[in-house]
Coordinates of C-alpha atoms and ligand atoms in Angstrom, one line a residue:
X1 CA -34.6 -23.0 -13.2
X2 CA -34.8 -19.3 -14.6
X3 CA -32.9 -17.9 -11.4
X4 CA -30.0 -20.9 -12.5
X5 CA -29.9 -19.6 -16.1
X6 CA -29.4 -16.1 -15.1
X7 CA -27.1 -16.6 -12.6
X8 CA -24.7 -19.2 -15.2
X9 CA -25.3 -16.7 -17.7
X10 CA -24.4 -13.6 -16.0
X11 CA -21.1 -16.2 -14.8
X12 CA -20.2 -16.8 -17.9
X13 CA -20.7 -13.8 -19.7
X14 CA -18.6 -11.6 -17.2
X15 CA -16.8 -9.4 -19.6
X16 CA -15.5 -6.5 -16.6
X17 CA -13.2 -6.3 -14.2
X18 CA -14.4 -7.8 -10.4
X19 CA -16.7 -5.3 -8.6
X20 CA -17.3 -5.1 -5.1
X21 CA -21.0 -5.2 -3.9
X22 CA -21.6 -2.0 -1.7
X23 CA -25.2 -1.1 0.4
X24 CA -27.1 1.7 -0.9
X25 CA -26.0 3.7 1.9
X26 CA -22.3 3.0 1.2
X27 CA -22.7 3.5 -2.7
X28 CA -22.1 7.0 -3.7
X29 CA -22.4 8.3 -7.7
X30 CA -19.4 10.2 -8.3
X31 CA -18.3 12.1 -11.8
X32 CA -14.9 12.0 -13.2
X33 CA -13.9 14.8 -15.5
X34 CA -11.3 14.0 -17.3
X35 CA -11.6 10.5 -16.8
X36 CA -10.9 8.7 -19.9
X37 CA -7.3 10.2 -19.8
X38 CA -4.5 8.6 -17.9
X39 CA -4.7 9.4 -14.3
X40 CA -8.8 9.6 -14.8
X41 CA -9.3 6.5 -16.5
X42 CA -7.0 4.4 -13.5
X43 CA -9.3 6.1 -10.9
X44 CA -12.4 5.4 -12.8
X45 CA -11.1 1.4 -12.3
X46 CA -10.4 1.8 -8.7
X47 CA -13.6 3.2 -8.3
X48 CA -15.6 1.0 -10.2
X49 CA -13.9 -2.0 -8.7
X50 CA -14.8 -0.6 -5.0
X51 CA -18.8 -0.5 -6.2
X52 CA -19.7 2.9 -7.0
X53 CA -21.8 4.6 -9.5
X54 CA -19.5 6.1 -11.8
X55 CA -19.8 8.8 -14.8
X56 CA -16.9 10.0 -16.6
X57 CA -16.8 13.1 -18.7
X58 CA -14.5 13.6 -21.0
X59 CA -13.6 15.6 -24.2
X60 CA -11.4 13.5 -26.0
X61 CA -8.8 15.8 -26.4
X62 CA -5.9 14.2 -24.4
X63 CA -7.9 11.3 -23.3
X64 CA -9.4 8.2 -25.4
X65 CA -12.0 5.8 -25.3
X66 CA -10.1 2.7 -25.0
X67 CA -8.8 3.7 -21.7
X68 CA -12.5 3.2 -20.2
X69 CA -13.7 0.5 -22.8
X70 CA -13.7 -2.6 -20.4
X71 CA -16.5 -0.6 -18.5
X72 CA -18.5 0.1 -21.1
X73 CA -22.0 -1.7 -21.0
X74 CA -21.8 -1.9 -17.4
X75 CA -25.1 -0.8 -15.0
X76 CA -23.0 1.7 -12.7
X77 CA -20.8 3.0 -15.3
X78 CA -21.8 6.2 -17.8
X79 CA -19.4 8.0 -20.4
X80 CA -20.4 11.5 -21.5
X81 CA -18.2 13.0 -24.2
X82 CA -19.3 16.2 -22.8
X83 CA -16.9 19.3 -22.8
X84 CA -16.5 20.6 -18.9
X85 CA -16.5 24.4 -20.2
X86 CA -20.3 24.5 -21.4
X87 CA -22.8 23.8 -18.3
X88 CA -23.3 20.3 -17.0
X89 CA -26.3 19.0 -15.3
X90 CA -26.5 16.0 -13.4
X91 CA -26.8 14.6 -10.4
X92 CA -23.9 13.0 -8.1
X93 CA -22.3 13.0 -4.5
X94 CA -18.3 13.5 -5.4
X95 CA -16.4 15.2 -8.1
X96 CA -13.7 14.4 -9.2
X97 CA -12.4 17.3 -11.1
X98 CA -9.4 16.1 -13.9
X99 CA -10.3 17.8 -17.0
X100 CA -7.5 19.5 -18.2
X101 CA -4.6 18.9 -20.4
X102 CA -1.5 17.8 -18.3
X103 CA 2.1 17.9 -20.5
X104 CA 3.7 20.8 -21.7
X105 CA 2.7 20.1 -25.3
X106 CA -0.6 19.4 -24.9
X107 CA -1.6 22.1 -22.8
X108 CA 0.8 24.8 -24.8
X109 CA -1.1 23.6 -28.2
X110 CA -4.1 25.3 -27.8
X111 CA -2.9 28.0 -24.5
X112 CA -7.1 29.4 -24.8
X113 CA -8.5 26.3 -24.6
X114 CA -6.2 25.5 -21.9
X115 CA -6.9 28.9 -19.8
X116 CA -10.7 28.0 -20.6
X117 CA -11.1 24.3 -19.3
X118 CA -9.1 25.0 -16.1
X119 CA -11.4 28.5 -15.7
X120 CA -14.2 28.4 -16.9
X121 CA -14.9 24.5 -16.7
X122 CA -13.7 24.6 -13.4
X123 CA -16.6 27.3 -12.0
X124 CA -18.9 25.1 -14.2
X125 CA -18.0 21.9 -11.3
X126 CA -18.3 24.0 -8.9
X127 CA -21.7 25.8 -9.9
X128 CA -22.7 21.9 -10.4
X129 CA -21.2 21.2 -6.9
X130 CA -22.7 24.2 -5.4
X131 CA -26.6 23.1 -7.2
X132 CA -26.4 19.1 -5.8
X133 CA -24.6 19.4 -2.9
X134 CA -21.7 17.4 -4.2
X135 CA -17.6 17.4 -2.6
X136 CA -15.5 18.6 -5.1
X137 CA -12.1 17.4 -5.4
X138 CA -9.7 19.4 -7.8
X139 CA -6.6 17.7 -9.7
X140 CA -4.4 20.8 -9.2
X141 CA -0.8 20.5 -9.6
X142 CA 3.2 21.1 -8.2
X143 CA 3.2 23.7 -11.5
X144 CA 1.2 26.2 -9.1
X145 CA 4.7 26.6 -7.5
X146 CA 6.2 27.8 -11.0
X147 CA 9.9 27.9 -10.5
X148 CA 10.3 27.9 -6.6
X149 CA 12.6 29.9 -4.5
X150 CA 12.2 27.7 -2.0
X151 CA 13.3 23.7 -1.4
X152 CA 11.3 22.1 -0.4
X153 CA 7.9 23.2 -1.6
X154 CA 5.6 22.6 1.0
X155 CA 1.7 23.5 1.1
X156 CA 1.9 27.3 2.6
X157 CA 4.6 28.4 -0.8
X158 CA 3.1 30.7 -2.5
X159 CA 4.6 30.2 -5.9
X160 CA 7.0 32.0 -8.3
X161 CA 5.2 32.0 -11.8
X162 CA 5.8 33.9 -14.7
X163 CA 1.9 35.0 -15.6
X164 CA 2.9 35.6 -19.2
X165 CA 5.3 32.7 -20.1
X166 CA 4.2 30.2 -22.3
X167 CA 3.2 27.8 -19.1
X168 CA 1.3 30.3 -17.9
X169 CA -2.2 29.3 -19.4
X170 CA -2.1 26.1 -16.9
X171 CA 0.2 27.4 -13.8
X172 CA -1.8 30.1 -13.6
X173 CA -4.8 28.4 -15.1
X174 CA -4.6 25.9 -12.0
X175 CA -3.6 29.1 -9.7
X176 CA -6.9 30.7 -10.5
X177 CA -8.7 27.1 -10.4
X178 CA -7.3 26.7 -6.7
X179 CA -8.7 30.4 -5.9
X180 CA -12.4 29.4 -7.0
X181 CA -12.6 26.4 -5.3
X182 CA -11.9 28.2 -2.1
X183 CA -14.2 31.1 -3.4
X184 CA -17.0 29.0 -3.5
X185 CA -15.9 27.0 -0.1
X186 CA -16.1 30.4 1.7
X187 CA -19.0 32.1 0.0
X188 CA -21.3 29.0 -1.0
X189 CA -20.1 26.3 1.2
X190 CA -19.1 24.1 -1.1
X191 CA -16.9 21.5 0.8
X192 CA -13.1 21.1 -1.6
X193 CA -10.2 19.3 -1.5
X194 CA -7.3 20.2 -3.5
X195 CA -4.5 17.4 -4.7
X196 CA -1.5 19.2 -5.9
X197 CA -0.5 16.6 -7.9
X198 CA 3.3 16.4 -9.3
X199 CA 4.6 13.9 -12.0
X200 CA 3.1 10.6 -12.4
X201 CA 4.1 7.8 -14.8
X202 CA 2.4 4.4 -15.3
X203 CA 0.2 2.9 -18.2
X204 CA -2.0 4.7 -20.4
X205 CA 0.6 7.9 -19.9
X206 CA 0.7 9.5 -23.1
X207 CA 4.3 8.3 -25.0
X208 CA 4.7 11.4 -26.8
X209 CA 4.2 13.5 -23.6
X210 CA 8.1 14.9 -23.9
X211 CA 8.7 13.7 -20.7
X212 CA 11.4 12.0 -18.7
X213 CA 10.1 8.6 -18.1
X214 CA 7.8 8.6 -21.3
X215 CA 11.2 9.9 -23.0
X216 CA 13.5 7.5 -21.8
X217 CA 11.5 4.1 -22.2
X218 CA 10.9 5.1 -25.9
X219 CA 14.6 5.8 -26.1
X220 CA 15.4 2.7 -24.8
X221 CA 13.0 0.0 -26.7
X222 CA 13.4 2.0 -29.8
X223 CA 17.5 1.6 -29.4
X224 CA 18.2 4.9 -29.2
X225 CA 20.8 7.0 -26.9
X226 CA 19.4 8.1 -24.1
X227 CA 19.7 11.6 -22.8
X228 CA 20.9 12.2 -19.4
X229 CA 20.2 15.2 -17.5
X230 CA 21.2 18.0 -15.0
X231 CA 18.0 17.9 -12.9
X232 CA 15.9 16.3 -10.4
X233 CA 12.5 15.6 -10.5
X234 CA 10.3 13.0 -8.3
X235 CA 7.6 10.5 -10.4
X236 CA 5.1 8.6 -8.8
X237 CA 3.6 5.8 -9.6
X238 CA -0.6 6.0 -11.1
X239 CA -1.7 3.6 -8.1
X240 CA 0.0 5.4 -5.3
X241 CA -1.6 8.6 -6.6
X242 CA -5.0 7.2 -7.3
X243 CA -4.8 5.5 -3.9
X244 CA -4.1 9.3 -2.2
X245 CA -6.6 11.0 -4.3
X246 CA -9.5 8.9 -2.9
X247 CA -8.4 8.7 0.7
X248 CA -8.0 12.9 0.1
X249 CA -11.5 13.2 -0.9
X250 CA -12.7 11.2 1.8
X251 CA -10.7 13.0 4.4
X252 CA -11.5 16.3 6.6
X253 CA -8.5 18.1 5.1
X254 CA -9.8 21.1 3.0
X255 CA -6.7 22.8 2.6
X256 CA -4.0 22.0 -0.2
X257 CA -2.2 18.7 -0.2
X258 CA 1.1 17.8 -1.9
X259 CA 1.2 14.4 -3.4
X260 CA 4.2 12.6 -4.6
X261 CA 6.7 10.1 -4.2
X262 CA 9.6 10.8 -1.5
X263 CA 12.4 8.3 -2.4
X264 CA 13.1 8.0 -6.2
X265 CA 14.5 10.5 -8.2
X266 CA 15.2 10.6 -11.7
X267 CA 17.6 13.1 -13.8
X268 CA 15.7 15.2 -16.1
X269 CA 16.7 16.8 -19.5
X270 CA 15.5 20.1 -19.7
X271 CA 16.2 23.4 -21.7
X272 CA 12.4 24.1 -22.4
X273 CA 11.5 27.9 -21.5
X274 CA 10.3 28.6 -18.2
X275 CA 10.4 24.8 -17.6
X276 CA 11.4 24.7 -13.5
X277 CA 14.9 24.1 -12.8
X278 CA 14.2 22.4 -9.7
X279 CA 11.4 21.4 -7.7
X280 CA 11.6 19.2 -4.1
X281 CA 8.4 18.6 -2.9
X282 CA 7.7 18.3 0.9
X283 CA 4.9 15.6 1.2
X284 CA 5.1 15.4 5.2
X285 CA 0.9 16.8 5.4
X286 CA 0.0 14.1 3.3
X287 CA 1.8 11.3 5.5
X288 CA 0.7 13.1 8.9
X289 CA -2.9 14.2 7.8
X290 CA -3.4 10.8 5.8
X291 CA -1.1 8.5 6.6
X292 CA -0.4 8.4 2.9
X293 CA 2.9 7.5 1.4
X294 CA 3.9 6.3 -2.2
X295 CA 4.4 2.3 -1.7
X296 CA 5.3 0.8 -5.4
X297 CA 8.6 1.0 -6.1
X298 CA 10.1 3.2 -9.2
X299 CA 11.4 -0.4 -10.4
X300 CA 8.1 -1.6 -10.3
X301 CA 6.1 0.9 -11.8
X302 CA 8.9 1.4 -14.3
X303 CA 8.8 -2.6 -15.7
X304 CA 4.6 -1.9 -15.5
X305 CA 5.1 1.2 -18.3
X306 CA 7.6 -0.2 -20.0
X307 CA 5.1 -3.4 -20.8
X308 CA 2.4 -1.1 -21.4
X309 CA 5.0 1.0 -23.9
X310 CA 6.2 -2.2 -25.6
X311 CA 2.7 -3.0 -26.0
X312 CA 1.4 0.4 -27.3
X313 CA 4.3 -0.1 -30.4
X314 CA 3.5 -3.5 -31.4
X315 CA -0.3 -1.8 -31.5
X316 CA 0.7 1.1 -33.3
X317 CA 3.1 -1.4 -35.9
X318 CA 0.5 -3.7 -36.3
X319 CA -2.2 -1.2 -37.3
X320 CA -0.2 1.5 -39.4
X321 CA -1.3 0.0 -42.7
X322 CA -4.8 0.0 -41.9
Ligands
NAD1 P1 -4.6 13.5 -19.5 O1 -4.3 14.5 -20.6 O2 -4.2 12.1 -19.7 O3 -6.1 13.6 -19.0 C1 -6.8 14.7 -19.0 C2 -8.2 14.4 -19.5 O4 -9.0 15.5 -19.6 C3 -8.2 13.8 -21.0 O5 -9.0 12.6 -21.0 C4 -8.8 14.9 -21.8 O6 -9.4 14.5 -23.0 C5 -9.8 15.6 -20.8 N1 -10.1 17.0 -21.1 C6 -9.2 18.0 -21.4 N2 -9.9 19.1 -21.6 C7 -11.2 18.8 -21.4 C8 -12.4 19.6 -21.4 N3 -12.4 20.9 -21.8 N4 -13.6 18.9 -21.2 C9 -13.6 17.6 -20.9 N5 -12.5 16.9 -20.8 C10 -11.3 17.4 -21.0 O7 -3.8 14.0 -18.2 P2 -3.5 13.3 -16.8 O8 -2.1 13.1 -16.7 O9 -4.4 12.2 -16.6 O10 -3.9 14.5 -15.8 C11 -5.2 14.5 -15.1 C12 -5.2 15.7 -14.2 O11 -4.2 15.6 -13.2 C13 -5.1 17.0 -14.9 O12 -6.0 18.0 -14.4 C14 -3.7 17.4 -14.6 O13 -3.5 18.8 -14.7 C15 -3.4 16.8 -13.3 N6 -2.0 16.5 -13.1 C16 -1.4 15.5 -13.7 C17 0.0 15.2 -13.5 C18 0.7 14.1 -14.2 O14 1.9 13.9 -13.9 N7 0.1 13.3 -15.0 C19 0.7 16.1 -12.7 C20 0.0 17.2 -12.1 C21 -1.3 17.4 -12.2
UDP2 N1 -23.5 25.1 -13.6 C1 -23.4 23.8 -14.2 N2 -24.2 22.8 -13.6 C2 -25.0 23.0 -12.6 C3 -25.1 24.3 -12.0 C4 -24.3 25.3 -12.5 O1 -22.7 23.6 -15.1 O2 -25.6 22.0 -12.2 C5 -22.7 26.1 -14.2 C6 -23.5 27.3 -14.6 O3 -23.7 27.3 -16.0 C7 -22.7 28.5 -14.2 C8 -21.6 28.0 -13.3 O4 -21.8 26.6 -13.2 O5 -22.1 29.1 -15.3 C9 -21.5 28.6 -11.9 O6 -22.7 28.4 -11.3 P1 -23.2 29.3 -10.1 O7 -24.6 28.8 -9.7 O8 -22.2 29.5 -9.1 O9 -23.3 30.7 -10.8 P2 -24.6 31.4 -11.5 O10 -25.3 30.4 -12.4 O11 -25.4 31.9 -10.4 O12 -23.9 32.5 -12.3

């Protein structure tokens, strides 16, 4: 009789999203830095929903709780608002390393704090990594390749970056995160995988990021012109890019990865300083090495944000006078 009750009870009281039961052996505890922001927060529910142990970390500063909230209560999940560039000590298996401002005016409003979270907080994962034993995958990104002189970009470009422009605190902050990871790889054995990571749209993307896609569907549901552009850039959708982080850090492939969308392209507005003039990445290692490719399409993803967006200003309307 007891057993019924519990089991009618825990039925009807399911508040989360459906997890997947996994076997000790299969379950592994894994750390998110960065977590409750946009990319972190839709790997968090991929991983959750697949039945691991999950603790996010997060600062708050570009991230916010309500992009984790529906996990919250739940006996394999743990938030930690816990800043990555002070010491961390826990114990986990994986590491997912996010924590880092990701749009040009959020990581050019404080350029210190930027240069300190991808430095310093990123030897702090690594020292953790390096105490427990732990993979640690970094969230690096196509801004390592500054403004290329090549097209396309693939792994083995070096770069062109301007060290003292006003991107410089995360190019170069991610340059320098790259070169630890593989410091402590060689020296300490820590085992690494690097995702560099180039734009990615879907829900929970910040509106005000300045943009293209974030631009244009605020443009558009606000009734306003919208601007067209002189350059390319390639945006993937937050599932296809969740999807290749995961099979990344589960992979042998230590060495950097490109991960992006091939097909759709979207004109981009830009006269920003030192913003890239163009940038085609070459995402063949990630197809050959893990049979990964970008499979929602830009309409798709596009009508996804653009709910989330419409739904985000009836929010923000209907709470102003609060
Ligand atoms: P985001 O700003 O939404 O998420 C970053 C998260 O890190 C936020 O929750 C923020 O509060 C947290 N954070 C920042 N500094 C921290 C600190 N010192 N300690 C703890 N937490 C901290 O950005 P995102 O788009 O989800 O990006 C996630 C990662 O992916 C970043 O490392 C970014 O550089 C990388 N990336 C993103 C894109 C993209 O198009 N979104 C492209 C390339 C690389
Ligand atoms: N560190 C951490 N958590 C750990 C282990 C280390 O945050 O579980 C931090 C530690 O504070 C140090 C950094 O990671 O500043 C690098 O650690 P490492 O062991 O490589 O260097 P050391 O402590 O020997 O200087």
């Amino acid at each position: 009789f007891v057993f019924t009750l519990m089991v009618l009870k825990s039925h009807f009281s399911q508040k989360y999203p459906p997890v997947k039961f996994l076997s000790e052996k299969d379950r592994k505890r894994i750390l998110i830095t960065g977590g409750a922001g946009f990319v972190g927060s839709h790997l968090t529910d991929k991983l959750m929903m697949d039945g691991h142990e999950l603790t996010v970390v997060d600062n708050f500063f570009t991230g916010r709780k309500r992009n984790v909230e529906h996990w919250i209560g739940h006996e394999n999940f743990e938030l930690i608002n816990h800043d990555v560039v002070e010491p961390l000590y826990i114990e986990v298996d994986q590491i997912y390393h996010l924590a880092s401002p990701a749009s040009p005016p959020n990581y050019m409003y404080n350029p210190i704090k930027t240069l300190k979270t991808n430095t310093i907080g990123t030897l702090n994962m690594l020292g953790l990594a390096k105490r427990v034993g732990a993979r640690l995958l970094l969230a690096s990104t196509s801004e390592v390749y500054g403004d290329p002189e090549v097209h396309p970009q693939n792994e083995d470009y070096w770069g062109h970056v301007n060290p003292i422009g006003p991107r410089a605190c995360y190019d170069e902050g991610k340059r320098v995160a790259e070169t630890m990871c593989y410091a402590y790889m060689k020296q300490e054995g820590v085992e690494v995988r690097v995702a560099r990571i180039f734009n990615t749209f879907g829900s929970r993307m910040h509106m005000n990021d300045g943009r293209v896609v974030s631009n244009f569907i605020l443009q558009a549901l606000q009734g306003e012109p919208l601007t067209v552009s002189l350059f390319f850039f390639f945006f993937f959708f937050c599932s296809d890019l969740v999807n290749g982080l995961v099979l990344l850090m589960n992979s042998n492939i230590s060495s950097p990865v490109n991960l992006v969308m091939s097909r759709s392209q979207i004109q981009f507005l830009s006269e920003a300083q030192d913003d890239p003039q163009r940038r085609r990445p070459d995402i063949r290692k990630a197809k050959m090495m893990l049979g990964w490719e970008p499979v929602v399409p830009l309409e798709e993803g596009l009508n996804k944000t653009i709910q989330y967006f419409s739904r985000e200003l009836e929010h923000q309307a209907n709470n102003q006078y609060i």
